[in-house]
């Protein structure tokens, strides 16, 4: 069984690919993740900090050139 890993998306990216990568990991639409991130950013500002930390910590998808 292959283990899933969390990567920044190279296919579904708007800024850094964080929301697209999270959406691919959980198997949901990236729009849902992006709306949730915007709500967190507007609510307390914690969403912006979390996004920046994820962009720095999450590696980019190593399979970005492999088409399946």
GROMACS .gro file of N, CA and C in nm:
model
  204
    1UNK      N    1   0.083  -0.117   0.000
    1UNK     CA    2   0.000   0.000   0.000
    1UNK      C    3   0.089   0.125   0.000
    2UNK      N    4   0.059   0.218  -0.088
    2UNK     CA    5   0.139   0.338  -0.099
    2UNK      C    6   0.086   0.445  -0.003
    3UNK      N    7   0.177   0.507   0.068
    3UNK     CA    8   0.139   0.608   0.166
    3UNK      C    9   0.125   0.744   0.096
    4UNK      N   10   0.018   0.818   0.131
    4UNK     CA   11  -0.004   0.951   0.075
    4UNK      C   12   0.088   1.050   0.145
    5UNK      N   13   0.139   1.147   0.066
    5UNK     CA   14   0.222   1.252   0.124
    5UNK      C   15   0.167   1.387   0.082
    6UNK      N   16   0.188   1.484   0.165
    6UNK     CA   17   0.138   1.618   0.141
    6UNK      C   18   0.245   1.701   0.070
    7UNK      N   19   0.211   1.747  -0.051
    7UNK     CA   20   0.301   1.830  -0.130
    7UNK      C   21   0.227   1.953  -0.179
    8UNK      N   22   0.302   2.059  -0.212
    8UNK     CA   23   0.243   2.173  -0.280
    8UNK      C   24   0.212   2.130  -0.423
    9UNK      N   25   0.097   2.168  -0.471
    9UNK     CA   26   0.054   2.129  -0.604
    9UNK      C   27   0.128   2.207  -0.711
   10UNK      N   28   0.159   2.138  -0.820
   10UNK     CA   29   0.217   2.206  -0.936
   10UNK      C   30   0.114   2.220  -1.047
   11UNK      N   31   0.005   2.147  -1.036
   11UNK     CA   32  -0.101   2.152  -1.139
   11UNK      C   33  -0.211   2.250  -1.102
   12UNK      N   34  -0.247   2.255  -0.974
   12UNK     CA   35  -0.360   2.336  -0.928
   12UNK      C   36  -0.308   2.442  -0.832
   13UNK      N   37  -0.239   2.542  -0.887
   13UNK     CA   38  -0.181   2.644  -0.801
   13UNK      C   39  -0.227   2.781  -0.845
   14UNK      N   40  -0.248   2.866  -0.746
   14UNK     CA   41  -0.280   3.006  -0.772
   14UNK      C   42  -0.163   3.094  -0.730
   15UNK      N   43  -0.112   3.072  -0.611
   15UNK     CA   44   0.002   3.150  -0.563
   15UNK      C   45   0.122   3.057  -0.543
   16UNK      N   46   0.117   2.971  -0.443
   16UNK     CA   47   0.228   2.881  -0.415
   16UNK      C   48   0.188   2.733  -0.424
   17UNK      N   49   0.061   2.703  -0.444
   17UNK     CA   50   0.017   2.565  -0.457
   17UNK      C   51  -0.019   2.497  -0.326
   18UNK      N   52  -0.025   2.573  -0.218
   18UNK     CA   53  -0.055   2.515  -0.087
   18UNK      C   54  -0.198   2.462  -0.083
   19UNK      N   55  -0.294   2.545  -0.118
   19UNK     CA   56  -0.435   2.503  -0.114
   19UNK      C   57  -0.462   2.389  -0.212
   20UNK      N   58  -0.403   2.395  -0.328
   20UNK     CA   59  -0.418   2.286  -0.426
   20UNK      C   60  -0.361   2.156  -0.375
   21UNK      N   61  -0.247   2.163  -0.307
   21UNK     CA   62  -0.186   2.042  -0.250
   21UNK      C   63  -0.268   1.982  -0.138
   22UNK      N   64  -0.323   2.067  -0.053
   22UNK     CA   65  -0.409   2.018   0.055
   22UNK      C   66  -0.535   1.954  -0.003
   23UNK      N   67  -0.590   2.015  -0.107
   23UNK     CA   68  -0.710   1.960  -0.171
   23UNK      C   69  -0.681   1.825  -0.235
   24UNK      N   70  -0.566   1.811  -0.300
   24UNK     CA   71  -0.529   1.682  -0.360
   24UNK      C   72  -0.511   1.576  -0.252
   25UNK      N   73  -0.451   1.613  -0.140
   25UNK     CA   74  -0.427   1.518  -0.031
   25UNK      C   75  -0.557   1.464   0.026
   26UNK      N   76  -0.655   1.554   0.049
   26UNK     CA   77  -0.782   1.512   0.108
   26UNK      C   78  -0.886   1.470   0.005
   27UNK      N   79  -0.859   1.490  -0.124
   27UNK     CA   80  -0.951   1.448  -0.229
   27UNK      C   81  -1.076   1.536  -0.238
   28UNK      N   82  -1.061   1.665  -0.212
   28UNK     CA   83  -1.173   1.758  -0.223
   28UNK      C   84  -1.140   1.864  -0.327
   29UNK      N   85  -1.238   1.945  -0.361
   29UNK     CA   86  -1.218   2.052  -0.457
   29UNK      C   87  -1.133   2.162  -0.394
   30UNK      N   88  -1.038   2.213  -0.471
   30UNK     CA   89  -0.947   2.315  -0.416
   30UNK      C   90  -1.019   2.445  -0.382
   31UNK      N   91  -1.133   2.471  -0.444
   31UNK     CA   92  -1.209   2.592  -0.414
   31UNK      C   93  -1.256   2.592  -0.268
   32UNK      N   94  -1.294   2.476  -0.218
   32UNK     CA   95  -1.338   2.464  -0.078
   32UNK      C   96  -1.224   2.501   0.016
   33UNK      N   97  -1.105   2.452  -0.014
   33UNK     CA   98  -0.989   2.481   0.070
   33UNK      C   99  -0.953   2.629   0.062
   34UNK      N  100  -0.960   2.685  -0.058
   34UNK     CA  101  -0.927   2.827  -0.075
   34UNK      C  102  -1.026   2.917  -0.001
   35UNK      N  103  -1.155   2.884  -0.006
   35UNK     CA  104  -1.255   2.963   0.066
   35UNK      C  105  -1.230   2.953   0.217
   36UNK      N  106  -1.198   2.834   0.265
   36UNK     CA  107  -1.166   2.819   0.407
   36UNK      C  108  -1.044   2.899   0.448
   37UNK      N  109  -0.943   2.904   0.362
   37UNK     CA  110  -0.823   2.982   0.393
   37UNK      C  111  -0.855   3.131   0.397
   38UNK      N  112  -0.938   3.177   0.305
   38UNK     CA  113  -0.977   3.318   0.303
   38UNK      C  114  -1.057   3.354   0.428
   39UNK      N  115  -1.147   3.265   0.469
   39UNK     CA  116  -1.225   3.289   0.590
   39UNK      C  117  -1.133   3.299   0.711
   40UNK      N  118  -1.035   3.209   0.720
   40UNK     CA  119  -0.940   3.216   0.832
   40UNK      C  120  -0.857   3.343   0.827
   41UNK      N  121  -0.820   3.386   0.708
   41UNK     CA  122  -0.741   3.510   0.695
   41UNK      C  123  -0.821   3.632   0.739
   42UNK      N  124  -0.949   3.634   0.705
   42UNK     CA  125  -1.033   3.748   0.741
   42UNK      C  126  -1.077   3.745   0.886
   43UNK      N  127  -1.092   3.625   0.942
   43UNK     CA  128  -1.143   3.612   1.078
   43UNK      C  129  -1.042   3.658   1.183
   44UNK      N  130  -0.922   3.605   1.175
   44UNK     CA  131  -0.826   3.637   1.281
   44UNK      C  132  -0.687   3.666   1.228
   45UNK      N  133  -0.668   3.651   1.100
   45UNK     CA  134  -0.536   3.672   1.043
   45UNK      C  135  -0.447   3.550   1.057
   46UNK      N  136  -0.495   3.447   1.125
   46UNK     CA  137  -0.414   3.327   1.144
   46UNK      C  138  -0.399   3.247   1.015
   47UNK      N  139  -0.493   3.263   0.925
   47UNK     CA  140  -0.485   3.191   0.798
   47UNK      C  141  -0.367   3.235   0.714
   48UNK      N  142  -0.334   3.362   0.716
   48UNK     CA  143  -0.220   3.413   0.642
   48UNK      C  144  -0.090   3.357   0.698
   49UNK      N  145  -0.077   3.354   0.828
   49UNK     CA  146   0.041   3.297   0.892
   49UNK      C  147   0.053   3.148   0.859
   50UNK      N  148  -0.058   3.076   0.868
   50UNK     CA  149  -0.057   2.933   0.837
   50UNK      C  150  -0.020   2.908   0.691
   51UNK      N  151  -0.072   2.992   0.600
   51UNK     CA  152  -0.041   2.976   0.458
   51UNK      C  153   0.107   2.999   0.432
   52UNK      N  154   0.163   3.102   0.492
   52UNK     CA  155   0.305   3.132   0.472
   52UNK      C  156   0.392   3.020   0.528
   53UNK      N  157   0.357   2.969   0.647
   53UNK     CA  158   0.432   2.858   0.704
   53UNK      C  159   0.424   2.733   0.618
   54UNK      N  160   0.306   2.702   0.566
   54UNK     CA  161   0.291   2.586   0.479
   54UNK      C  162   0.370   2.603   0.349
   55UNK      N  163   0.371   2.724   0.294
   55UNK     CA  164   0.445   2.749   0.171
   55UNK      C  165   0.595   2.730   0.193
   56UNK      N  166   0.642   2.760   0.313
   56UNK     CA  167   0.784   2.743   0.343
   56UNK      C  168   0.820   2.599   0.378
   57UNK      N  169   0.729   2.529   0.444
   57UNK     CA  170   0.759   2.395   0.495
   57UNK      C  171   0.727   2.284   0.394
   58UNK      N  172   0.613   2.295   0.326
   58UNK     CA  173   0.569   2.188   0.236
   58UNK      C  174   0.660   2.179   0.114
   59UNK      N  175   0.708   2.058   0.081
   59UNK     CA  176   0.790   2.045  -0.040
   59UNK      C  177   0.701   2.046  -0.165
   60UNK      N  178   0.761   2.082  -0.277
   60UNK     CA  179   0.688   2.081  -0.404
   60UNK      C  180   0.676   1.937  -0.452
   61UNK      N  181   0.571   1.908  -0.524
   61UNK     CA  182   0.545   1.773  -0.572
   61UNK      C  183   0.661   1.725  -0.661
   62UNK      N  184   0.728   1.614  -0.621
   62UNK     CA  185   0.840   1.565  -0.700
   62UNK      C  186   0.797   1.501  -0.832
   63UNK      N  187   0.670   1.466  -0.843
   63UNK     CA  188   0.618   1.402  -0.964
   63UNK      C  189   0.556   1.503  -1.059
   64UNK      N  190   0.603   1.627  -1.056
   64UNK     CA  191   0.539   1.732  -1.134
   64UNK      C  192   0.555   1.714  -1.284
   65UNK      N  193   0.653   1.637  -1.327
   65UNK     CA  194   0.674   1.619  -1.470
   65UNK      C  195   0.620   1.487  -1.521
   66UNK      N  196   0.568   1.404  -1.432
   66UNK     CA  197   0.515   1.273  -1.470
   66UNK      C  198   0.367   1.285  -1.496
   67UNK      N  199   0.322   1.256  -1.617
   67UNK     CA  200   0.179   1.256  -1.651
   67UNK      C  201   0.125   1.117  -1.632
   68UNK      N  202   0.014   1.107  -1.563
   68UNK     CA  203  -0.049   0.976  -1.540
   68UNK      C  204  -0.173   0.966  -1.623
   0.00000   0.00000   0.00000
